[in-house]
Coordinates of C-alpha atoms in Angstrom, one line a residue:
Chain W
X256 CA 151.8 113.1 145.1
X257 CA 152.3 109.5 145.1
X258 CA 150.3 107.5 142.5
X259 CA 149.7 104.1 141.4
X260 CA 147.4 103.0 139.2
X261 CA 147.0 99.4 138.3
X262 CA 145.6 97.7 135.1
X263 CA 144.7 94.6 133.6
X264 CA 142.3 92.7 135.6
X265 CA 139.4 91.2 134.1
X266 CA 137.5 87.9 133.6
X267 CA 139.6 84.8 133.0
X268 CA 139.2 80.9 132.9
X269 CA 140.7 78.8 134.8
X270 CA 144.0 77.7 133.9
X271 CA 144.5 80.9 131.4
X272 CA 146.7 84.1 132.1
X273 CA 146.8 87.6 132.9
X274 CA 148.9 90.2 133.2
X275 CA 148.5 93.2 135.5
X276 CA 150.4 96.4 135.2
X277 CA 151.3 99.0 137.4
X278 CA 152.3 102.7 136.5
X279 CA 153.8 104.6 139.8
X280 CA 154.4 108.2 139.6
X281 CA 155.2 110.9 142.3
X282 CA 158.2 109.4 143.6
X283 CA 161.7 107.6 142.7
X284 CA 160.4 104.6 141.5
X285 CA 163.8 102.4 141.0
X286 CA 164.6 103.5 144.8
X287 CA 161.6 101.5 146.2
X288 CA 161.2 97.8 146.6
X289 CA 157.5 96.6 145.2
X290 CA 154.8 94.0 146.0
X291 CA 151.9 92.9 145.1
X292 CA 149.1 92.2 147.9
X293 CA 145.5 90.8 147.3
X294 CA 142.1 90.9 149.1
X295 CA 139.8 88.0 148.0
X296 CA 136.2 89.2 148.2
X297 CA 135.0 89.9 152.0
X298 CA 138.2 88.8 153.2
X299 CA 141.5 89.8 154.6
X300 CA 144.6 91.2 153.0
X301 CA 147.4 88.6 151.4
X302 CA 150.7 89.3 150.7
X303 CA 151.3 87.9 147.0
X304 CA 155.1 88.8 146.3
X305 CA 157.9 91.6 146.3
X306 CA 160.7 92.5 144.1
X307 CA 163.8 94.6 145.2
X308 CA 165.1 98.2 143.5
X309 CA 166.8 96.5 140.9
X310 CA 164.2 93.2 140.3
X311 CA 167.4 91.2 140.8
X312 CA 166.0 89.3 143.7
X313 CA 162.3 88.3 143.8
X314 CA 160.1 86.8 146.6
X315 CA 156.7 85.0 146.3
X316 CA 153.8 83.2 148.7
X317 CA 153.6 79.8 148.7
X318 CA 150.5 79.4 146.5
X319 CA 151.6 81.4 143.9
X320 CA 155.4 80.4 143.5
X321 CA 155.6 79.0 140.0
X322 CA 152.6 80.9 138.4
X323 CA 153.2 84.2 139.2
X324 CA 156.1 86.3 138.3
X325 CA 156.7 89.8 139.6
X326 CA 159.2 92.0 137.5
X327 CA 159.7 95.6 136.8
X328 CA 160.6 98.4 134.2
X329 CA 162.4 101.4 135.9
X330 CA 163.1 103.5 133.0
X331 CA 159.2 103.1 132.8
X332 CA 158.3 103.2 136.4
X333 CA 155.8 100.3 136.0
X334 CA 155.8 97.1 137.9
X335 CA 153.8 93.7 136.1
X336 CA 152.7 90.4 138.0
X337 CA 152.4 87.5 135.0
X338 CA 149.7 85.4 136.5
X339 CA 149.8 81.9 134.6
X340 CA 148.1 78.6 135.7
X341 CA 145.1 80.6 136.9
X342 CA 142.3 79.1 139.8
X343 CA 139.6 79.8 141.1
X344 CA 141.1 81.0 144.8
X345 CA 143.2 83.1 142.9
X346 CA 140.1 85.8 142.6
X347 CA 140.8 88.9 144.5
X348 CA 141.6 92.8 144.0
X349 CA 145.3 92.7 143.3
X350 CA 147.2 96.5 144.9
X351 CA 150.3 97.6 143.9
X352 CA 152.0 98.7 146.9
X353 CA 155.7 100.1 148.0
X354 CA 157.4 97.6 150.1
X355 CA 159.8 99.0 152.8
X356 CA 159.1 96.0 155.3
X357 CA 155.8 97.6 155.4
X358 CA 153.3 98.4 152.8
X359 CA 153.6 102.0 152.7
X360 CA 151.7 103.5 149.8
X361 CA 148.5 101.3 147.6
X362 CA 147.4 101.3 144.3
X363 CA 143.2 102.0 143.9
X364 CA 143.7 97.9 143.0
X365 CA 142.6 95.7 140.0
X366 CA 139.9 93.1 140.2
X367 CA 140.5 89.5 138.7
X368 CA 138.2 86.9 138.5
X369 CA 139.1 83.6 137.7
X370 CA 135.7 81.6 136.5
X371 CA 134.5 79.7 133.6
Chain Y
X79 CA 154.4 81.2 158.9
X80 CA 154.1 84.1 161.2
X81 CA 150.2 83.9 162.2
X82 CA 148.6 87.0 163.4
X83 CA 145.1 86.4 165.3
X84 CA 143.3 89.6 165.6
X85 CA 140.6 90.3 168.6
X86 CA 138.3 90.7 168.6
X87 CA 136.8 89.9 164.6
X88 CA 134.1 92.9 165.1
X89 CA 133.1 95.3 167.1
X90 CA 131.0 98.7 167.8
X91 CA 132.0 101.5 170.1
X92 CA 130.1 104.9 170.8
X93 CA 131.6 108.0 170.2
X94 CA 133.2 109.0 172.6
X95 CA 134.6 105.2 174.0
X96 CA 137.9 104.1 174.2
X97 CA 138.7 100.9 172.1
X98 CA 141.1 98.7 171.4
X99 CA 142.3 96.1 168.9
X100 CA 144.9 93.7 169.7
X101 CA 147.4 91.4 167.9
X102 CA 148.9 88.3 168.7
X103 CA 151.9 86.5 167.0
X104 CA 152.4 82.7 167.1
X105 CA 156.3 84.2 167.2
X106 CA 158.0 86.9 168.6
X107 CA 158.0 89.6 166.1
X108 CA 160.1 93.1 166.2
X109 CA 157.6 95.5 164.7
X110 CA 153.6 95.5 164.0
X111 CA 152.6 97.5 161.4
X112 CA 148.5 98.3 161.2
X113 CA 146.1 99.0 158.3
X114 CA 142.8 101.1 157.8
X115 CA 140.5 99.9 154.9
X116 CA 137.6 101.9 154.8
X117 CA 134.3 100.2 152.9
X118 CA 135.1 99.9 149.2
X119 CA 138.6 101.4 149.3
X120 CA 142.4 100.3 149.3
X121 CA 144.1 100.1 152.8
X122 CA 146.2 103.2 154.2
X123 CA 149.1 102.5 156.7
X124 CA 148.1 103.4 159.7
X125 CA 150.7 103.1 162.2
X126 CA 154.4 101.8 161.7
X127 CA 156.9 100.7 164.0
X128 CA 154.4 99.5 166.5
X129 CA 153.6 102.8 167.8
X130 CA 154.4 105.8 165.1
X131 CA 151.7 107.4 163.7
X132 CA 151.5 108.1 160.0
X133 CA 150.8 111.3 158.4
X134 CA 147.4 111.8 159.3
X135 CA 146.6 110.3 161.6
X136 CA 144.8 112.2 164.4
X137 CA 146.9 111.8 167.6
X138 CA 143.5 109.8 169.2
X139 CA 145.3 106.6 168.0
X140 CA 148.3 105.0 169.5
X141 CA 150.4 101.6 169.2
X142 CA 151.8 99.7 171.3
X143 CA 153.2 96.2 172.4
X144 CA 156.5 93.7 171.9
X145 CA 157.3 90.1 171.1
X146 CA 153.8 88.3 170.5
X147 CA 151.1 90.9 171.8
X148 CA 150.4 94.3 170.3
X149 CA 147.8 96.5 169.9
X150 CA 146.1 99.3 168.3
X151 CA 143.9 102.0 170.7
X152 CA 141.7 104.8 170.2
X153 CA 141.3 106.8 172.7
X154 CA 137.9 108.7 172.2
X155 CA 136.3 106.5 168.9
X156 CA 134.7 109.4 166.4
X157 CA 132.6 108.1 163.5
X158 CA 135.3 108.5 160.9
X159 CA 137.2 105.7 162.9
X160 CA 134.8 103.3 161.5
X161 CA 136.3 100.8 159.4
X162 CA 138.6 97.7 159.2
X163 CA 142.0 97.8 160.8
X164 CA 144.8 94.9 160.0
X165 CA 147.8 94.2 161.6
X166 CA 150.9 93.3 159.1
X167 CA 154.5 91.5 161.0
X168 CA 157.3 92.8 158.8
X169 CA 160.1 90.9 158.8
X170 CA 159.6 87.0 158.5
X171 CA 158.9 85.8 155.0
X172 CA 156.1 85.0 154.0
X173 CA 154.7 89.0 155.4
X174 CA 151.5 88.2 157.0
X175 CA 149.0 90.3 158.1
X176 CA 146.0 89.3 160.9
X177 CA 142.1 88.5 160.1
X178 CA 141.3 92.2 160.5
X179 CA 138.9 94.1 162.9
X180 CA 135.7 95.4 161.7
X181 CA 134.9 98.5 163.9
X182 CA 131.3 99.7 163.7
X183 CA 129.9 102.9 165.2
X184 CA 127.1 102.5 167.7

């Protein structure tokens, strides 16, 4: 059975950083591309940024490119997203999906908050 | 930016009704790609490739559509098809996925 199971979110201030981890299980991890989307509260669904099998090439949304950084451990089957340079708009449950052009399997997600 | 308008925003259908959820592209996209979110959970793909169901999913729902219109259709709604559906474009970058459809049981 697939799993992923995200960590790390909590309370922050603006301008602070956080990182969230992910642990996948169930599946060959190094053979799927990964991606981080987010859901601010009551709205839709944002995709955040993806990183191929090997984490050699990386992608990211406009609003986060410079802050965030989405890397991976295969030997540990985990992926991370450093969030630095944190704002308010930021605030939203962060999944941990697989990324095959679509968004196949979902972590249970990780809530940050970004408030002082 | 791809932009995906979903219609309509919310909706309720009886059990029973047919209903459908459609999807339009400010570009002509290859593939739509749609989302359940059920209250307080993480989204489940729903259907892929426009019109192939994932495992699952009871053969009420279907896909459909090319270029800028798509859409999603159930063909008799049943109360455990209440919930929030998405549609996601694929394959220009920045991935973006539509305002979502709340679908309410009547």
């Amino acid at each position: 059975e697939v799993q992923l199971v995200e960590s790390g979110g909590v309370l922050v201030q603006p301008g602070r950083s956080m990182k969230l981890s992910c642990a996948a299980s169930g599946f060959t991890f190094s053979s799927f591309p990964m991606a981080w989307v987010r859901q601010a509260p009551t709205k839709g669904l944002e995709w955040v940024a993806t990183i191929s099998t090997s984490g050699g090439s990386t992608y990211y949304r406009d609003s986060v490119k410079g802050r965030f950084t989405i890397s991976r451990d295969n030997a540990k089957s985990t992926l991370y997203l450093q969030m630095d340079s944190l704002r308010s708009e930021d605030t939203a449950t962060y999944y941990c999906t697989t990324d095959d052009y679509y968004f196949d399997y979902w972590g249970q997600g990780v809530m940050v908050t970004v408030s002082s | 930016e791809i932009v995906l308008t979903q219609s309509p925003n919310t909706m309720a259908a009886s059990p029973g009704e047919k209903v459908t959820i459609t999807c339009r592209a400010s570009s002509s996209v290859s593939y739509m790609y749609w989302y359940q979110q059920m209250s307080d959970a993480s989204p489940k793909l729903w259907i892929y490739d426009t019109s192939k169901l994932a495992s699952g999913v009871p053969d009420r729902f279907s896909g459909s559509g090319s270029g800028t219109s798509y859409s999603l259709t159930i063909n008799t709604m049943e109360a455990e098809d209440a919930a929030t559906y998405y549609c996601q474009q694929c394959c220009s970058t920045p991935r973006t996925f539509g305002g979502g459809t709340k679908l309410e049981l009547k």
